[in-house]
PDB file of C-alpha atoms and ligand atoms in Angstrom:
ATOM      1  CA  UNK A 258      68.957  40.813 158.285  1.00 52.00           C
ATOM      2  CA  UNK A 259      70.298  38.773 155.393  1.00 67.00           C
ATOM      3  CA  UNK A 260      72.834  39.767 153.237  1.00 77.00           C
ATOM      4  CA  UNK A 261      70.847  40.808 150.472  1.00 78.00           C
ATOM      5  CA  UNK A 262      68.586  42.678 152.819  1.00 77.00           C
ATOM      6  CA  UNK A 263      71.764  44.814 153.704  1.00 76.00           C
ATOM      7  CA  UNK A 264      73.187  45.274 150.210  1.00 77.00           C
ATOM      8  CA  UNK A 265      69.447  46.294 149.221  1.00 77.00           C
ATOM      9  CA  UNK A 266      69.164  49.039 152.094  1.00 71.00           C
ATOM     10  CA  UNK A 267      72.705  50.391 151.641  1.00 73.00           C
ATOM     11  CA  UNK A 268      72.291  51.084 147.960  1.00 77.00           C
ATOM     12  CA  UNK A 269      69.014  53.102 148.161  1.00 78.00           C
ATOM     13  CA  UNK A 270      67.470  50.543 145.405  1.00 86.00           C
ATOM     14  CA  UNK A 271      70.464  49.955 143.481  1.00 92.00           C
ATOM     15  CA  UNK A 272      72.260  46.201 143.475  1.00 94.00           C
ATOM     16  CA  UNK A 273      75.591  45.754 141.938  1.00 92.00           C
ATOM     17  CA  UNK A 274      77.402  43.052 140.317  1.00 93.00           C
ATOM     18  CA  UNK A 275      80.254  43.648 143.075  1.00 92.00           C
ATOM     19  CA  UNK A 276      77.991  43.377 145.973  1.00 91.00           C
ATOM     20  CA  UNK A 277      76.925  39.915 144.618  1.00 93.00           C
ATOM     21  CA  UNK A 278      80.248  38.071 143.841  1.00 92.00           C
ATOM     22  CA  UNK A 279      79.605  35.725 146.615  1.00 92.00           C
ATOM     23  CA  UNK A 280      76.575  34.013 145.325  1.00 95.00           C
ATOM     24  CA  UNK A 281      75.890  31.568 142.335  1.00 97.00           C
ATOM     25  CA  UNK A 282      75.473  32.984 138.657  1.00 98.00           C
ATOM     26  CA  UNK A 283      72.833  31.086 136.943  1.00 97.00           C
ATOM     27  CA  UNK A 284      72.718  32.908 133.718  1.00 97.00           C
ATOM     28  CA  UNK A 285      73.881  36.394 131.473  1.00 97.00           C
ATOM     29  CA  UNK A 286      72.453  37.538 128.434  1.00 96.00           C
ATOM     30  CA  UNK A 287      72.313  40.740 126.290  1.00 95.00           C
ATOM     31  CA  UNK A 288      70.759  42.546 129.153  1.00 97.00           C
ATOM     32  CA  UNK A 289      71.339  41.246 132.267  1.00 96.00           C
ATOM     33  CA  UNK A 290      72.885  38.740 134.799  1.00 98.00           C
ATOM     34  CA  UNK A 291      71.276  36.315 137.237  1.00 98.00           C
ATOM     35  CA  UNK A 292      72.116  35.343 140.751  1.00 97.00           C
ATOM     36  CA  UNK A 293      70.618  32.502 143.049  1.00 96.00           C
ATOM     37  CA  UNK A 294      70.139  34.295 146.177  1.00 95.00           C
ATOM     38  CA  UNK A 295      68.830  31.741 148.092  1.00 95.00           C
ATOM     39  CA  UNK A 296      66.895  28.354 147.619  1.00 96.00           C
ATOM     40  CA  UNK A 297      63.681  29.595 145.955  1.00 96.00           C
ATOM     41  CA  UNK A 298      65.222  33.104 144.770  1.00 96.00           C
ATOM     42  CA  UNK A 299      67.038  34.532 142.205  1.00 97.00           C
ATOM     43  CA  UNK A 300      67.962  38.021 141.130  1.00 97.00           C
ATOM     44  CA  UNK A 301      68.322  39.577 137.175  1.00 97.00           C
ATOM     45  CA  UNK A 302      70.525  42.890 137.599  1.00 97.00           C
ATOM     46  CA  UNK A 303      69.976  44.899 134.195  1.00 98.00           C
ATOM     47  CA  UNK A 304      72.506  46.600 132.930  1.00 97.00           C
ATOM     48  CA  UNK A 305      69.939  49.291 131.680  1.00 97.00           C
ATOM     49  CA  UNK A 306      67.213  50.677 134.088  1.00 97.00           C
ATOM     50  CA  UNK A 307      64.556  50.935 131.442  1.00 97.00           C
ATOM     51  CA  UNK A 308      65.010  46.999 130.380  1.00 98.00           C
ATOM     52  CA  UNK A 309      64.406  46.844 133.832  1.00 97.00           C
ATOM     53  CA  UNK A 310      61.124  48.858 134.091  1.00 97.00           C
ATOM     54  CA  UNK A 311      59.658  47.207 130.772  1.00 97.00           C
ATOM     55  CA  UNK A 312      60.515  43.533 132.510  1.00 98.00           C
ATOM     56  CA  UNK A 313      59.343  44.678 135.878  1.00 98.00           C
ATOM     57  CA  UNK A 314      55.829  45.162 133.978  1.00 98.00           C
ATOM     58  CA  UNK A 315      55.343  42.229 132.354  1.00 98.00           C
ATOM     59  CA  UNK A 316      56.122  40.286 135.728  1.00 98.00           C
ATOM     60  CA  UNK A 317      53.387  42.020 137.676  1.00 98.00           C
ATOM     61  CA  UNK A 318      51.470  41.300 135.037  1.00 98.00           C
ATOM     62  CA  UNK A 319      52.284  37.677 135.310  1.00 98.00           C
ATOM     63  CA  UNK A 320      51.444  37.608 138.786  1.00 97.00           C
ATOM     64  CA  UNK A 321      47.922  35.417 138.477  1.00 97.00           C
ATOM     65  CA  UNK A 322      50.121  32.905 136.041  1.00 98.00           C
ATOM     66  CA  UNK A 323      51.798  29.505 137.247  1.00 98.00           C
ATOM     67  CA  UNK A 324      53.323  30.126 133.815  1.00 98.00           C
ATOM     68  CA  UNK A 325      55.302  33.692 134.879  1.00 98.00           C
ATOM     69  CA  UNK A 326      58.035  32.994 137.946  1.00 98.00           C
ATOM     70  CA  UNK A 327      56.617  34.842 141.200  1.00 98.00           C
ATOM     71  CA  UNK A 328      58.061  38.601 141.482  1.00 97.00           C
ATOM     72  CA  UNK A 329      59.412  38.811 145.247  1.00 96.00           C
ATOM     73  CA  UNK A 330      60.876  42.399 144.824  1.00 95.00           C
ATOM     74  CA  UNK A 331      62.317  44.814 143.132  1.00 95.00           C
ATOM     75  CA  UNK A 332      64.520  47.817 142.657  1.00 95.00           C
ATOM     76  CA  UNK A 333      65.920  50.519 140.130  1.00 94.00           C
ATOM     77  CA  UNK A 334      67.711  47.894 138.110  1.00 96.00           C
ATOM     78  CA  UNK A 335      66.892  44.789 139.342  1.00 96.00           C
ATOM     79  CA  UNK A 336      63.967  42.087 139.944  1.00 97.00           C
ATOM     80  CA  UNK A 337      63.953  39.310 142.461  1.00 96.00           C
ATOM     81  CA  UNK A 338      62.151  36.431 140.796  1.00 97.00           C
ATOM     82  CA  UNK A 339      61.416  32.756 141.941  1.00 98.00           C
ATOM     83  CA  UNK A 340      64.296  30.291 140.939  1.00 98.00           C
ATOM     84  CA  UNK A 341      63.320  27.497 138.139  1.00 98.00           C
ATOM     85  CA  UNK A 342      65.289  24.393 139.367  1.00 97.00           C
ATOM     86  CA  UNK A 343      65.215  22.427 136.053  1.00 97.00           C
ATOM     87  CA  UNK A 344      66.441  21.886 132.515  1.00 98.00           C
ATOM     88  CA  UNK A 345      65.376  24.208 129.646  1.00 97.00           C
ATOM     89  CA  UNK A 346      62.640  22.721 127.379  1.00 98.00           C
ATOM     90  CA  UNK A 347      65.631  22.147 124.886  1.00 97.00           C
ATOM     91  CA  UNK A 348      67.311  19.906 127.236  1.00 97.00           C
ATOM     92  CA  UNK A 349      63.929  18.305 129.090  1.00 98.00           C
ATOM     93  CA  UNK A 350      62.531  17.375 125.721  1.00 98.00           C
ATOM     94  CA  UNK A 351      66.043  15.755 124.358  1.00 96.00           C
ATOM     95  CA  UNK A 352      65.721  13.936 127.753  1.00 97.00           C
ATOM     96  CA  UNK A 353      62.473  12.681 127.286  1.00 97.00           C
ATOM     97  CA  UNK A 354      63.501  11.727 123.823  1.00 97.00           C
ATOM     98  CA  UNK A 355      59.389  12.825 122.793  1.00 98.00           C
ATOM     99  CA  UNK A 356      57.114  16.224 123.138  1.00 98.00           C
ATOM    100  CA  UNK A 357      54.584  14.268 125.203  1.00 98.00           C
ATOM    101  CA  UNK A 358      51.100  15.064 124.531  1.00 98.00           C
ATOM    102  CA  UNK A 359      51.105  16.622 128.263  1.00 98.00           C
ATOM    103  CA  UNK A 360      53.914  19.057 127.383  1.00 98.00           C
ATOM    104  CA  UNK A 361      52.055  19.807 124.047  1.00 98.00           C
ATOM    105  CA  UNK A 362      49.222  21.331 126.098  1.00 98.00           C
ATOM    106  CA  UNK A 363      51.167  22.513 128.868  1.00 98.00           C
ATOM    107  CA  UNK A 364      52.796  24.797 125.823  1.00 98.00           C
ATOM    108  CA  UNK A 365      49.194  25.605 124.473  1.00 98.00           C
ATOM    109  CA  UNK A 366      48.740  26.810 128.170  1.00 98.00           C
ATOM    110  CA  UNK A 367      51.153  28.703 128.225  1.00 98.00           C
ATOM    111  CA  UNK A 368      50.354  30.713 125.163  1.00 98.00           C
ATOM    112  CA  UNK A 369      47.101  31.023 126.581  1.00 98.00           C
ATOM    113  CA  UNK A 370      48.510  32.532 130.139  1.00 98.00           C
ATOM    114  CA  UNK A 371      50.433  35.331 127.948  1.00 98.00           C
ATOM    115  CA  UNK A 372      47.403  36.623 126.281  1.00 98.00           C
ATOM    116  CA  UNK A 373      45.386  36.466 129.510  1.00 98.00           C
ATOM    117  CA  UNK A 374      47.202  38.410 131.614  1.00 98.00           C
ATOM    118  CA  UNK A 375      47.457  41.055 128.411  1.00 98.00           C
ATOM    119  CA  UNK A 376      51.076  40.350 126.419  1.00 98.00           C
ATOM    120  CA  UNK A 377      50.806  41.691 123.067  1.00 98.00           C
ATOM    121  CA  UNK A 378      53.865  39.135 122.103  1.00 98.00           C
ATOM    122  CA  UNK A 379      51.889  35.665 122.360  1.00 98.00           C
ATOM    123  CA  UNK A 380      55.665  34.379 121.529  1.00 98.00           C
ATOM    124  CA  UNK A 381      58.764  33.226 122.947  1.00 98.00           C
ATOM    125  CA  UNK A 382      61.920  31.744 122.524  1.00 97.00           C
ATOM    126  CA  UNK A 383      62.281  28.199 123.724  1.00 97.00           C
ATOM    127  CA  UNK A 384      65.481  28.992 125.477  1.00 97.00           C
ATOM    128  CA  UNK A 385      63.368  30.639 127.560  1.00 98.00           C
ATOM    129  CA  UNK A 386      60.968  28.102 128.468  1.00 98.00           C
ATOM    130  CA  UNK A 387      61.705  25.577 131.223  1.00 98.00           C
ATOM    131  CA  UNK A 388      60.222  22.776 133.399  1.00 98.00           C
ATOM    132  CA  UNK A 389      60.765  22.567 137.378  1.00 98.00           C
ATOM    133  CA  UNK A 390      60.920  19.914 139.560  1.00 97.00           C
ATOM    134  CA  UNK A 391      57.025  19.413 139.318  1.00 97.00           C
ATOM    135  CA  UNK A 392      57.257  19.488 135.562  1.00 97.00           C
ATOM    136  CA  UNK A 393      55.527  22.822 135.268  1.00 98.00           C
ATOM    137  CA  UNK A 394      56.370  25.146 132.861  1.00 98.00           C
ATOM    138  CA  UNK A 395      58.066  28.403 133.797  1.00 98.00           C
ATOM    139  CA  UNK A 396      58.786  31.450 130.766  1.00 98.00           C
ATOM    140  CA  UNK A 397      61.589  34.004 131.831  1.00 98.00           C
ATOM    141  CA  UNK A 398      62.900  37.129 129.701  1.00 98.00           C
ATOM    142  CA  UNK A 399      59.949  39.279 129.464  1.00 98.00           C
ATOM    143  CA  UNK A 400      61.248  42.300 128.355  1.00 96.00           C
ATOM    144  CA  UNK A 401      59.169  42.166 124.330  1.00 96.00           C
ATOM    145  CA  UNK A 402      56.050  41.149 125.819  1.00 97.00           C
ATOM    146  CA  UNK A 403      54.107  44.084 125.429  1.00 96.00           C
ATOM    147  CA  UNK A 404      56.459  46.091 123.049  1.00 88.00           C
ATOM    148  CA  UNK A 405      55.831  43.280 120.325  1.00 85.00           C
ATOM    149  CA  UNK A 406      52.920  42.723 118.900  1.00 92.00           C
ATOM    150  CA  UNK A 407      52.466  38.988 117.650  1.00 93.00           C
ATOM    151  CA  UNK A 408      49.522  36.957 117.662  1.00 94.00           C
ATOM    152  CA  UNK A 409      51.169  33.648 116.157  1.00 96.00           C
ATOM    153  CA  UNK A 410      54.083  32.130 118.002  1.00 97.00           C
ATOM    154  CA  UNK A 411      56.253  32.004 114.938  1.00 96.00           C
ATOM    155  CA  UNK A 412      59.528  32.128 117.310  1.00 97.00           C
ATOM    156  CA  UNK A 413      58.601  29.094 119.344  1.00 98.00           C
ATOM    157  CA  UNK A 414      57.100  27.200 115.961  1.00 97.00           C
ATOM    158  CA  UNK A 415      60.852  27.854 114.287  1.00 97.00           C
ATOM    159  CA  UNK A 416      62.956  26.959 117.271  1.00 97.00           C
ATOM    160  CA  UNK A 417      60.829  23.562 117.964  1.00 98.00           C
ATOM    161  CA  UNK A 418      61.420  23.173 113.822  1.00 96.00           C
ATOM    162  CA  UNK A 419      65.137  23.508 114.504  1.00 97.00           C
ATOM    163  CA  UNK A 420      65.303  20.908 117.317  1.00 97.00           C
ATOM    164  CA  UNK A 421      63.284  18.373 115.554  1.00 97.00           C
ATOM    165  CA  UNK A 422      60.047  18.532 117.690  1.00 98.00           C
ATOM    166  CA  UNK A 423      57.595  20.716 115.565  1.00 97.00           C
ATOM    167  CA  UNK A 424      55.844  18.209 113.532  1.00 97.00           C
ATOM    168  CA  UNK A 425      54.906  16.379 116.990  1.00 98.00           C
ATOM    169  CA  UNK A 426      54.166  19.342 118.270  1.00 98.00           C
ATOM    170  CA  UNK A 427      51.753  20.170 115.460  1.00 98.00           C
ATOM    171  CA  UNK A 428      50.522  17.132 115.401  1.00 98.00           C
ATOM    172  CA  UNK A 429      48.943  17.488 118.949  1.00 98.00           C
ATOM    173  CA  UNK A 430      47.846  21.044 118.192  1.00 98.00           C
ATOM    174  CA  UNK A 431      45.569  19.703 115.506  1.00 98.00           C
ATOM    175  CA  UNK A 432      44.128  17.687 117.562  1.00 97.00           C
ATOM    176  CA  UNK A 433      43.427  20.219 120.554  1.00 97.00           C
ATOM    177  CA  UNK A 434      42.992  23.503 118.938  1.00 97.00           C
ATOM    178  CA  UNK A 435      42.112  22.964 115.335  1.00 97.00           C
ATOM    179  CA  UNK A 436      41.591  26.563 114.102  1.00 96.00           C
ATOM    180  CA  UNK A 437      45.450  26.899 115.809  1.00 97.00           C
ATOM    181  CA  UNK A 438      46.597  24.533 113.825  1.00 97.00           C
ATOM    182  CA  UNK A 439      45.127  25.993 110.395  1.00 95.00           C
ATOM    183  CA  UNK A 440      46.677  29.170 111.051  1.00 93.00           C
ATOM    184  CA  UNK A 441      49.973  27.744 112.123  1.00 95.00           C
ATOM    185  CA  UNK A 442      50.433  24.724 109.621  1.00 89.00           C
ATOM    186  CA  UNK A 443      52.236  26.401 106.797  1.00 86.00           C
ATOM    187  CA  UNK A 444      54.360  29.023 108.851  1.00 82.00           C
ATOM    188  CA  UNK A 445      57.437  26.735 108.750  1.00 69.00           C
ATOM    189  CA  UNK A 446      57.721  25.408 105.396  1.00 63.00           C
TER     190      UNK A 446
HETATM  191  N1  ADP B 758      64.383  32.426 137.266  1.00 68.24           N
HETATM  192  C1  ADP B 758      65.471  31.786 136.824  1.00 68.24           C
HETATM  193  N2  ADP B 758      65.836  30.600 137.345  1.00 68.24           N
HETATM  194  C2  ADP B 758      66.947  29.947 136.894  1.00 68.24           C
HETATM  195  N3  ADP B 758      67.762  30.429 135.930  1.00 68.24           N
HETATM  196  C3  ADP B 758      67.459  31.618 135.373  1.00 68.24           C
HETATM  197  C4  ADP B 758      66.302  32.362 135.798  1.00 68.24           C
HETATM  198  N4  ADP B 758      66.248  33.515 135.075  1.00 68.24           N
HETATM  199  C5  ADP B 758      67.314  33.480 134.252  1.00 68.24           C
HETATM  200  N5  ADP B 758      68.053  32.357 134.407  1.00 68.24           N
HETATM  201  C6  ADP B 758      69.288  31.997 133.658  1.00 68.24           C
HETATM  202  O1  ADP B 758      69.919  33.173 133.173  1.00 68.24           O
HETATM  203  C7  ADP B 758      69.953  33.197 131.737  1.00 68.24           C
HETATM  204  C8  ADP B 758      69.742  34.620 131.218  1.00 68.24           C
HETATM  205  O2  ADP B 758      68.486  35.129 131.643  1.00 68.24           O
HETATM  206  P1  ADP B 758      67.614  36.114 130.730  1.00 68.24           P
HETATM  207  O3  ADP B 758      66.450  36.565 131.550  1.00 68.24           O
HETATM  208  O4  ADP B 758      67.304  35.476 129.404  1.00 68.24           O
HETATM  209  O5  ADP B 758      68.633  37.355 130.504  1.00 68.24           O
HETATM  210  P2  ADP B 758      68.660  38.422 129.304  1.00 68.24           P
HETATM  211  O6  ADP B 758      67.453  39.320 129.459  1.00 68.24           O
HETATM  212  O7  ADP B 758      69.929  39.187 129.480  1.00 68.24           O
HETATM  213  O8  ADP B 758      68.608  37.658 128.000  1.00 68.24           O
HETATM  214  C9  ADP B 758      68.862  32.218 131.318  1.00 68.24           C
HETATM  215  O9  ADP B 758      69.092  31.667 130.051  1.00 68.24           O
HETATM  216  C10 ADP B 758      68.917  31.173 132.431  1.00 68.24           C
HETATM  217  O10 ADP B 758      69.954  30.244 132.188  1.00 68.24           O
HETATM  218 MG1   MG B 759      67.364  36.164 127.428  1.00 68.24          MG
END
């Protein structure tokens, strides 16, 4: 048995910040911290157990998507999820010094993924998007995607405003999904 395996069983579904002080912290926000457990695995310890259950939803939901990080386990406050080795969109697209027409559709993917597999938010922040190491893109934080109701990305639309990359992005969205575009076009002005 791993390490994890034994913190897991000891705590009768329960994983603690002290039990994981030997591995790698990846990330906190305003509701939880994340661990790289191994390689391909990481885990997001809530700090409240409903956060937990709401997220917890939205990732079996996610589990037909390429889009959604695979759900390994779980427990009372906690979710083991694949690990996304790669930059955030933020930091891929200032790389690339472009949004690519690939990445342009891989994003109008994406939004299609979250309203297939039944998210009322068809939204998300772009510090939440990333790209791995087989330039795919992978969407974490799920805890608003079915407590939200949105049907036009206005989040993503302002953030890619704010970094300089929504009039490209546009741009490609007319082209690909024109009705999108219509509704979308004067959101940001
Ligand atoms: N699957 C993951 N792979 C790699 N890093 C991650 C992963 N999930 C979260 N992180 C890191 O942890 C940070 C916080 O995660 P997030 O789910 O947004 O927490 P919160 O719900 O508290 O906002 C992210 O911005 C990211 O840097
Ligand atoms: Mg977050």
């Amino acid at each position: 048995m791993n390490n994890f395996e034994k913190i897991v069983s000891r705590n009768n579904g329960w994983v603690y910040l002290e039990d994981l002080v030997d591995y790698k912290k990846l990330g906190k926000g305003s509701d939880g911290s994340i661990f790289q457990l191994t390689p391909e695995k990481c885990i997001k310890i809530f700090e409240k157990e409903e956060t937990c259950r709401t997220e917890l939803l939205a990732y079996q939901a996610g589990k037909t998507s390429s889009v959604i990080p695979t759900l390994y386990e779980y427990g009372r406050n906690y979710i083991v999820i694949e690990y996304i080795n790669g930059p955030s969109l933020r930091h891929y697209l200032k790389k690339e010094n472009q949004l690519s027409e690939s990445t342009a559709q891989k994003l109008l993917i994406m939004l299609d993924e979250f309203k297939r597999i039944g998210f009322t938010r068809l939204d998300t922040q772009i510090r939440h998007i990333f790209v791995n190491e087989v330039r795919e893109i992978k969407v974490i934080d799920h805890k608003r995607a079915f407590n939200r109701k949105t049907n036009i990305p206005v989040r993503l639309l302002k953030d890619l405003n704010k970094i300089g990359y929504l009039d490209e992005f546009l741009k490609y969205v007319k082209i690909f999904r024109p009705s999108l575009y219509k509704e979308w076009k004067d959101l940001t002005d």
